[in-house]
Amino acid sequence: MPLMTSWVESANSPETDFPLNNLPYGSFLSDEGETCCGVAIGDMILNVTTLEADGLIGIDGEEEVFFLGDWSDFMALGAPVWAAFRSELMALLGADCEDPQALVDYLVPQVGTQMLMPFHVSEYTDFYAGKNHAVNVGTMFRGPENALPPNWLSIPIGYNGRASSVVVDGTDVRRPWGQLKGPDDTLPRFEPCKRFDFELEMGAIVGTPSDGPVTVEQADDMIFGYVLLNDWSARDIQAWEYQPLGPFQAKATATTISPWIVPKAALEPFRTSTPERERELLPYLQEPRPMLYDIALEVGLAPEGKDETIITRTNYSVMYYSSAQQLTHHSTSGCPMNTGDLLGSGTISGTTKDSRGALLEIAWGGQEPITLDTGETRSFLEDGDRLTLRGHARGDGYRIGFGTCAGTVLPAAKDPFASSL
Amino acid sequence: MPLMTSWVESANSPETDFPLNNLPYGSFLSDEGETCCGVAIGDMILNVTTLEADGLIGIDGEEEVFFLGDWSDFMALGAPVWAAFRSELMALLGADCEDPQALVDYLVPQVGTQMLMPFHVSEYTDFYAGKNHAVNVGTMFRGPENALPPNWLSIPIGYNGRASSVVVDGTDVRRPWGQLKGPDDTLPRFEPCKRFDFELEMGAIVGTPSDGPVTVEQADDMIFGYVLLNDWSARDIQAWEYQPLGPFQAKATATTISPWIVPKAALEPFRTSTPERERELLPYLQEPRPMLYDIALEVGLAPEGKDETIITRTNYSVMYYSSAQQLTHHSTSGCPMNTGDLLGSGTISGTTKDSRGALLEIAWGGQEPITLDTGETRSFLEDGDRLTLRGHARGDGYRIGFGTCAGTVLPAAKDPFASSL
């Protein structure tokens, strides 16, 4: 599929993340201080909330779907409504639009506009579906002979994360305190995290709910779209707390997502299969068709006041399990899945050092610090570091992007319990 | 504190769970098919939603707090509002009420009334704070020398559960399917769970939100009330999936809570301290005053169509960490806590076989099946079994109860994926 042209000129550049082929969904703060639903087109945002209020766009049989400036209600309406609305947007924003002038007042520049959480996160599940990542981390935590857990090739392993900690691109993240215990310490201490890290992931957002097991095909139909996702991780807290019941406070400080939810329809040309299996999957997990996507990803790290270094480049297509497979497994127990459930893909790491999706792996647990273009070294994130995830799928003369997924590490608070002790 | 008397005669029996001293909060389906907020008094329910609509009760400065029949909005208003409302209820339902006749029409018999979820569960966290349970399960899963994980005496270990699976008393629970692998199997199979179990717990419900670390005293203030909680558990699914990231589908079929949320104020006379510490807690986790409660608990198991056998009797006071301590730890990373967050205490097991809070422990992983009064034996739950949790705190001539927390095990569905394969 080639570039589809729009009367919004900036959307026709081969280097924009937001051509007419994309049309991702986000929420933003309007000049009037209202939370509005928006669709990205070139370097502009189309204000869908005011368009609906003025009767220029709408969903058949529904009222005020976009009134609250949150996409959750729309997400719950299901795939046929998503498709019809996308067609309507294409007609309004396409080069053949009969009266572009009527729409100009509904466009807001992206630059200088504050983006907000685009949907209510019902629950957040984080998976562990990157094989290179699992082998790397497993090697560091449990040694090479026990690197890949016995169930890893059979189960898309996941754990429930904390929905309340999900924030949108641009939100600063304060270094957490927590219980830490070094291998040589007798007892733990309560201190600021010293091994604060990121995890490069994609997030899949559940649109339509389910109440019982769903097949991989049904799971794919339920997924509304994808975001970039950074699962900030406190490695020293994690090391002491995670046995036997899994990560808890190490992952609860923040999880950042990109401001734009790219609809599945925009990613359709970029579908790719999960890799060859070393162990055949049980039938319920087998993919009826390709359900990963060819999305190039990169992570930039900028020390405070300094230029950014790209510290990793990889691709979503290296994952061992797709989001649809993860959603199917999530439903097997009868677990109800709801509109707004967010599924983290798991850390996306390639096979080489410069394609790994977390500093833990890149700097090998602090044993192999990396040198940034500025000359500084990093084993983990330092205060003031700005971490930025970017991603795009590249088509014929266009690309599909997500905006950035960025956050700056703020220094730890003073002892939060000092006054109480 | 002695029994406080009510003009509702049944509330004055020493054997009712719902004297004037209690006044727990629930939601029910009215004869008119509306979801209503109710308060239990003796064998009746006071319809708070219609009382508010008719202007006979209310919250200063707030409108329609109970209109939706859900206590979440009230919970968010905080401790001073909870206290004022409880005083108002006491005046209306106490023996000194001036015009009881005006309230009679707002009473509904509990018998025959369908109870509903009393609040929206924002997120659900399950802890592992019973030492006897941890030692028992640890011994079975990892051997006696590794029974108690190294962090257990320092951290109230918890993991995030699945809020969408929380159901109210009386909801049937269907035996789940899942990936199982026996120790002698080469590969896992997808089959119905064969080791379906319960866990006897208390649940603490967060009323007021927080956005940063909170002290144990602040955490206690945030807690709105307590319920009985059964964390249904698929032990065979759990054994295969839980390493390295913790329980997932094994715990996602259902978690049942009692229909009545007992307010903290009703439990005040029953506060008790956590036990002596083998290892001193870090200062941030130390209790400023007693924050466990003396609540006697029991579990009954009735095979289909047969009489119930009480299979365990224990007390909430045996726990090693209180809910307030758990909530404090939950907040350390900066994790935002919200109105409606539900914290499971962890399985409550005493030191003896007949005081253990899960069949896994009672029947020691199937090695020591128990014999019911009916002559049948049980290692795990069988289809048709009805499992009922009960609990009460006993005061001077009265008791404070929660209603039952019950569910019947339905047989597994036919292969949920049969048609897709």
PDB file of N, CA, C and O in Angstrom, chain A residues 1-5 13-14 19-23 86-87 90 262-271 393-400:
ATOM      1  N   MET A   1       0.854  -1.206   0.000  1.00  0.00           N
ATOM      2  CA  MET A   1       0.000   0.000   0.000  1.00  0.00           C
ATOM      3  C   MET A   1       0.886   1.251   0.000  1.00  0.00           C
ATOM      4  O   MET A   1       1.773   1.368   0.829  1.00  0.00           O
ATOM      5  N   PRO A   2       0.660   2.174  -0.940  1.00  0.00           N
ATOM      6  CA  PRO A   2       1.486   3.402  -0.990  1.00  0.00           C
ATOM      7  C   PRO A   2       0.969   4.454  -0.013  1.00  0.00           C
ATOM      8  O   PRO A   2      -0.035   4.236   0.660  1.00  0.00           O
ATOM      9  N   LEU A   3       1.660   5.586   0.032  1.00  0.00           N
ATOM     10  CA  LEU A   3       1.210   6.721   0.833  1.00  0.00           C
ATOM     11  C   LEU A   3      -0.163   7.182   0.350  1.00  0.00           C
ATOM     12  O   LEU A   3      -0.395   7.348  -0.844  1.00  0.00           O
ATOM     13  N   MET A   4      -1.085   7.398   1.275  1.00  0.00           N
ATOM     14  CA  MET A   4      -2.386   7.973   0.947  1.00  0.00           C
ATOM     15  C   MET A   4      -2.282   9.467   1.235  1.00  0.00           C
ATOM     16  O   MET A   4      -1.820   9.859   2.298  1.00  0.00           O
ATOM     17  N   THR A   5      -2.709  10.270   0.319  1.00  0.00           N
ATOM     18  CA  THR A   5      -2.479  11.713   0.480  1.00  0.00           C
ATOM     19  C   THR A   5      -3.635  12.428   1.171  1.00  0.00           C
ATOM     20  O   THR A   5      -4.795  12.021   1.088  1.00  0.00           O
ATOM     21  N   SER A  13       4.478  14.087   3.841  1.00  0.00           N
ATOM     22  CA  SER A  13       5.931  13.891   3.871  1.00  0.00           C
ATOM     23  C   SER A  13       6.236  12.425   4.159  1.00  0.00           C
ATOM     24  O   SER A  13       5.598  11.808   5.004  1.00  0.00           O
ATOM     25  N   PRO A  14       7.231  11.874   3.461  1.00  0.00           N
ATOM     26  CA  PRO A  14       7.591  10.466   3.756  1.00  0.00           C
ATOM     27  C   PRO A  14       8.172  10.295   5.153  1.00  0.00           C
ATOM     28  O   PRO A  14       8.281   9.180   5.645  1.00  0.00           O
ATOM     29  N   PRO A  19       0.943   9.988   8.504  1.00  0.00           N
ATOM     30  CA  PRO A  19       0.258  10.172   7.226  1.00  0.00           C
ATOM     31  C   PRO A  19      -1.214   9.741   7.350  1.00  0.00           C
ATOM     32  O   PRO A  19      -1.622   9.231   8.393  1.00  0.00           O
ATOM     33  N   LEU A  20      -1.955   9.916   6.298  1.00  0.00           N
ATOM     34  CA  LEU A  20      -3.357   9.494   6.287  1.00  0.00           C
ATOM     35  C   LEU A  20      -3.481   7.986   6.548  1.00  0.00           C
ATOM     36  O   LEU A  20      -4.493   7.516   7.070  1.00  0.00           O
ATOM     37  N   ASN A  21      -2.449   7.233   6.197  1.00  0.00           N
ATOM     38  CA  ASN A  21      -2.463   5.782   6.441  1.00  0.00           C
ATOM     39  C   ASN A  21      -2.493   5.432   7.928  1.00  0.00           C
ATOM     40  O   ASN A  21      -2.793   4.298   8.286  1.00  0.00           O
ATOM     41  N   ASN A  22      -2.108   6.388   8.805  1.00  0.00           N
ATOM     42  CA  ASN A  22      -1.988   6.062  10.225  1.00  0.00           C
ATOM     43  C   ASN A  22      -3.275   6.411  10.982  1.00  0.00           C
ATOM     44  O   ASN A  22      -4.019   5.561  11.378  1.00  0.00           O
ATOM     45  N   LEU A  23      -3.515   7.690  11.194  1.00  0.00           N
ATOM     46  CA  LEU A  23      -4.696   8.173  11.936  1.00  0.00           C
ATOM     47  C   LEU A  23      -4.814   7.562  13.338  1.00  0.00           C
ATOM     48  O   LEU A  23      -5.832   6.936  13.682  1.00  0.00           O
ATOM     49  N   ARG A  86     -12.970   4.984  11.046  1.00  0.00           N
ATOM     50  CA  ARG A  86     -11.715   5.216  10.316  1.00  0.00           C
ATOM     51  C   ARG A  86     -11.997   5.635   8.865  1.00  0.00           C
ATOM     52  O   ARG A  86     -11.331   6.533   8.333  1.00  0.00           O
ATOM     53  N   SER A  87     -12.987   5.013   8.274  1.00  0.00           N
ATOM     54  CA  SER A  87     -13.372   5.406   6.906  1.00  0.00           C
ATOM     55  C   SER A  87     -13.846   6.855   6.879  1.00  0.00           C
ATOM     56  O   SER A  87     -13.526   7.612   5.956  1.00  0.00           O
ATOM     57  N   MET A  90     -10.898   9.095   7.113  1.00  0.00           N
ATOM     58  CA  MET A  90     -10.159   9.101   5.835  1.00  0.00           C
ATOM     59  C   MET A  90     -10.843  10.023   4.831  1.00  0.00           C
ATOM     60  O   MET A  90     -10.173  10.758   4.099  1.00  0.00           O
ATOM     61  N   VAL A 262      -1.905   3.549  17.868  1.00  0.00           N
ATOM     62  CA  VAL A 262      -1.985   3.264  16.432  1.00  0.00           C
ATOM     63  C   VAL A 262      -2.992   2.137  16.218  1.00  0.00           C
ATOM     64  O   VAL A 262      -2.862   1.063  16.809  1.00  0.00           O
ATOM     65  N   PRO A 263      -4.029   2.380  15.413  1.00  0.00           N
ATOM     66  CA  PRO A 263      -5.038   1.342  15.221  1.00  0.00           C
ATOM     67  C   PRO A 263      -4.459   0.148  14.469  1.00  0.00           C
ATOM     68  O   PRO A 263      -3.538   0.289  13.660  1.00  0.00           O
ATOM     69  N   LYS A 264      -5.008  -1.000  14.777  1.00  0.00           N
ATOM     70  CA  LYS A 264      -4.555  -2.228  14.130  1.00  0.00           C
ATOM     71  C   LYS A 264      -4.621  -2.104  12.610  1.00  0.00           C
ATOM     72  O   LYS A 264      -3.753  -2.609  11.899  1.00  0.00           O
ATOM     73  N   ALA A 265      -5.651  -1.408  12.133  1.00  0.00           N
ATOM     74  CA  ALA A 265      -5.825  -1.267  10.678  1.00  0.00           C
ATOM     75  C   ALA A 265      -4.615  -0.604  10.022  1.00  0.00           C
ATOM     76  O   ALA A 265      -4.236  -0.955   8.899  1.00  0.00           O
ATOM     77  N   ALA A 266      -3.987   0.356  10.726  1.00  0.00           N
ATOM     78  CA  ALA A 266      -2.841   1.056  10.142  1.00  0.00           C
ATOM     79  C   ALA A 266      -1.615   0.155  10.082  1.00  0.00           C
ATOM     80  O   ALA A 266      -0.692   0.387   9.289  1.00  0.00           O
ATOM     81  N   LEU A 267      -1.601  -0.867  10.936  1.00  0.00           N
ATOM     82  CA  LEU A 267      -0.437  -1.764  10.993  1.00  0.00           C
ATOM     83  C   LEU A 267      -0.623  -3.005  10.112  1.00  0.00           C
ATOM     84  O   LEU A 267       0.306  -3.810   9.964  1.00  0.00           O
ATOM     85  N   GLU A 268      -1.798  -3.143   9.535  1.00  0.00           N
ATOM     86  CA  GLU A 268      -2.147  -4.352   8.763  1.00  0.00           C
ATOM     87  C   GLU A 268      -1.071  -4.724   7.726  1.00  0.00           C
ATOM     88  O   GLU A 268      -0.706  -5.902   7.623  1.00  0.00           O
ATOM     89  N   PRO A 269      -0.522  -3.746   6.964  1.00  0.00           N
ATOM     90  CA  PRO A 269       0.479  -4.128   5.943  1.00  0.00           C
ATOM     91  C   PRO A 269       1.785  -4.655   6.532  1.00  0.00           C
ATOM     92  O   PRO A 269       2.630  -5.132   5.773  1.00  0.00           O
ATOM     93  N   PHE A 270       1.946  -4.539   7.842  1.00  0.00           N
ATOM     94  CA  PHE A 270       3.252  -4.866   8.444  1.00  0.00           C
ATOM     95  C   PHE A 270       3.221  -6.126   9.289  1.00  0.00           C
ATOM     96  O   PHE A 270       4.133  -6.380  10.065  1.00  0.00           O
ATOM     97  N   ARG A 271       2.174  -6.922   9.128  1.00  0.00           N
ATOM     98  CA  ARG A 271       2.077  -8.164   9.902  1.00  0.00           C
ATOM     99  C   ARG A 271       3.212  -9.111   9.553  1.00  0.00           C
ATOM    100  O   ARG A 271       3.621  -9.225   8.406  1.00  0.00           O
ATOM    101  N   ALA A 393       6.721   1.705  11.635  1.00  0.00           N
ATOM    102  CA  ALA A 393       6.668   0.708  10.566  1.00  0.00           C
ATOM    103  C   ALA A 393       6.854   1.478   9.270  1.00  0.00           C
ATOM    104  O   ALA A 393       6.284   2.556   9.104  1.00  0.00           O
ATOM    105  N   ARG A 394       7.667   0.953   8.374  1.00  0.00           N
ATOM    106  CA  ARG A 394       7.960   1.690   7.147  1.00  0.00           C
ATOM    107  C   ARG A 394       7.292   1.032   5.948  1.00  0.00           C
ATOM    108  O   ARG A 394       7.532  -0.134   5.645  1.00  0.00           O
ATOM    109  N   GLY A 395       6.417   1.811   5.275  1.00  0.00           N
ATOM    110  CA  GLY A 395       5.745   1.327   4.066  1.00  0.00           C
ATOM    111  C   GLY A 395       6.383   1.929   2.825  1.00  0.00           C
ATOM    112  O   GLY A 395       7.491   2.455   2.877  1.00  0.00           O
ATOM    113  N   ASP A 396       5.662   1.879   1.741  1.00  0.00           N
ATOM    114  CA  ASP A 396       6.146   2.351   0.450  1.00  0.00           C
ATOM    115  C   ASP A 396       5.988   3.872   0.375  1.00  0.00           C
ATOM    116  O   ASP A 396       4.938   4.388   0.019  1.00  0.00           O
ATOM    117  N   GLY A 397       7.046   4.589   0.784  1.00  0.00           N
ATOM    118  CA  GLY A 397       6.990   6.053   0.726  1.00  0.00           C
ATOM    119  C   GLY A 397       6.308   6.706   1.915  1.00  0.00           C
ATOM    120  O   GLY A 397       5.976   7.887   1.884  1.00  0.00           O
ATOM    121  N   TYR A 398       6.074   5.951   2.970  1.00  0.00           N
ATOM    122  CA  TYR A 398       5.467   6.532   4.173  1.00  0.00           C
ATOM    123  C   TYR A 398       5.875   5.710   5.375  1.00  0.00           C
ATOM    124  O   TYR A 398       6.443   4.623   5.242  1.00  0.00           O
ATOM    125  N   ARG A 399       5.621   6.251   6.564  1.00  0.00           N
ATOM    126  CA  ARG A 399       5.831   5.459   7.750  1.00  0.00           C
ATOM    127  C   ARG A 399       4.721   5.706   8.768  1.00  0.00           C
ATOM    128  O   ARG A 399       4.048   6.738   8.734  1.00  0.00           O
ATOM    129  N   ILE A 400       4.565   4.727   9.644  1.00  0.00           N
ATOM    130  CA  ILE A 400       3.527   4.747  10.669  1.00  0.00           C
ATOM    131  C   ILE A 400       4.234   4.835  12.018  1.00  0.00           C
ATOM    132  O   ILE A 400       4.974   3.926  12.397  1.00  0.00           O
TER     133      ILE A 400
END
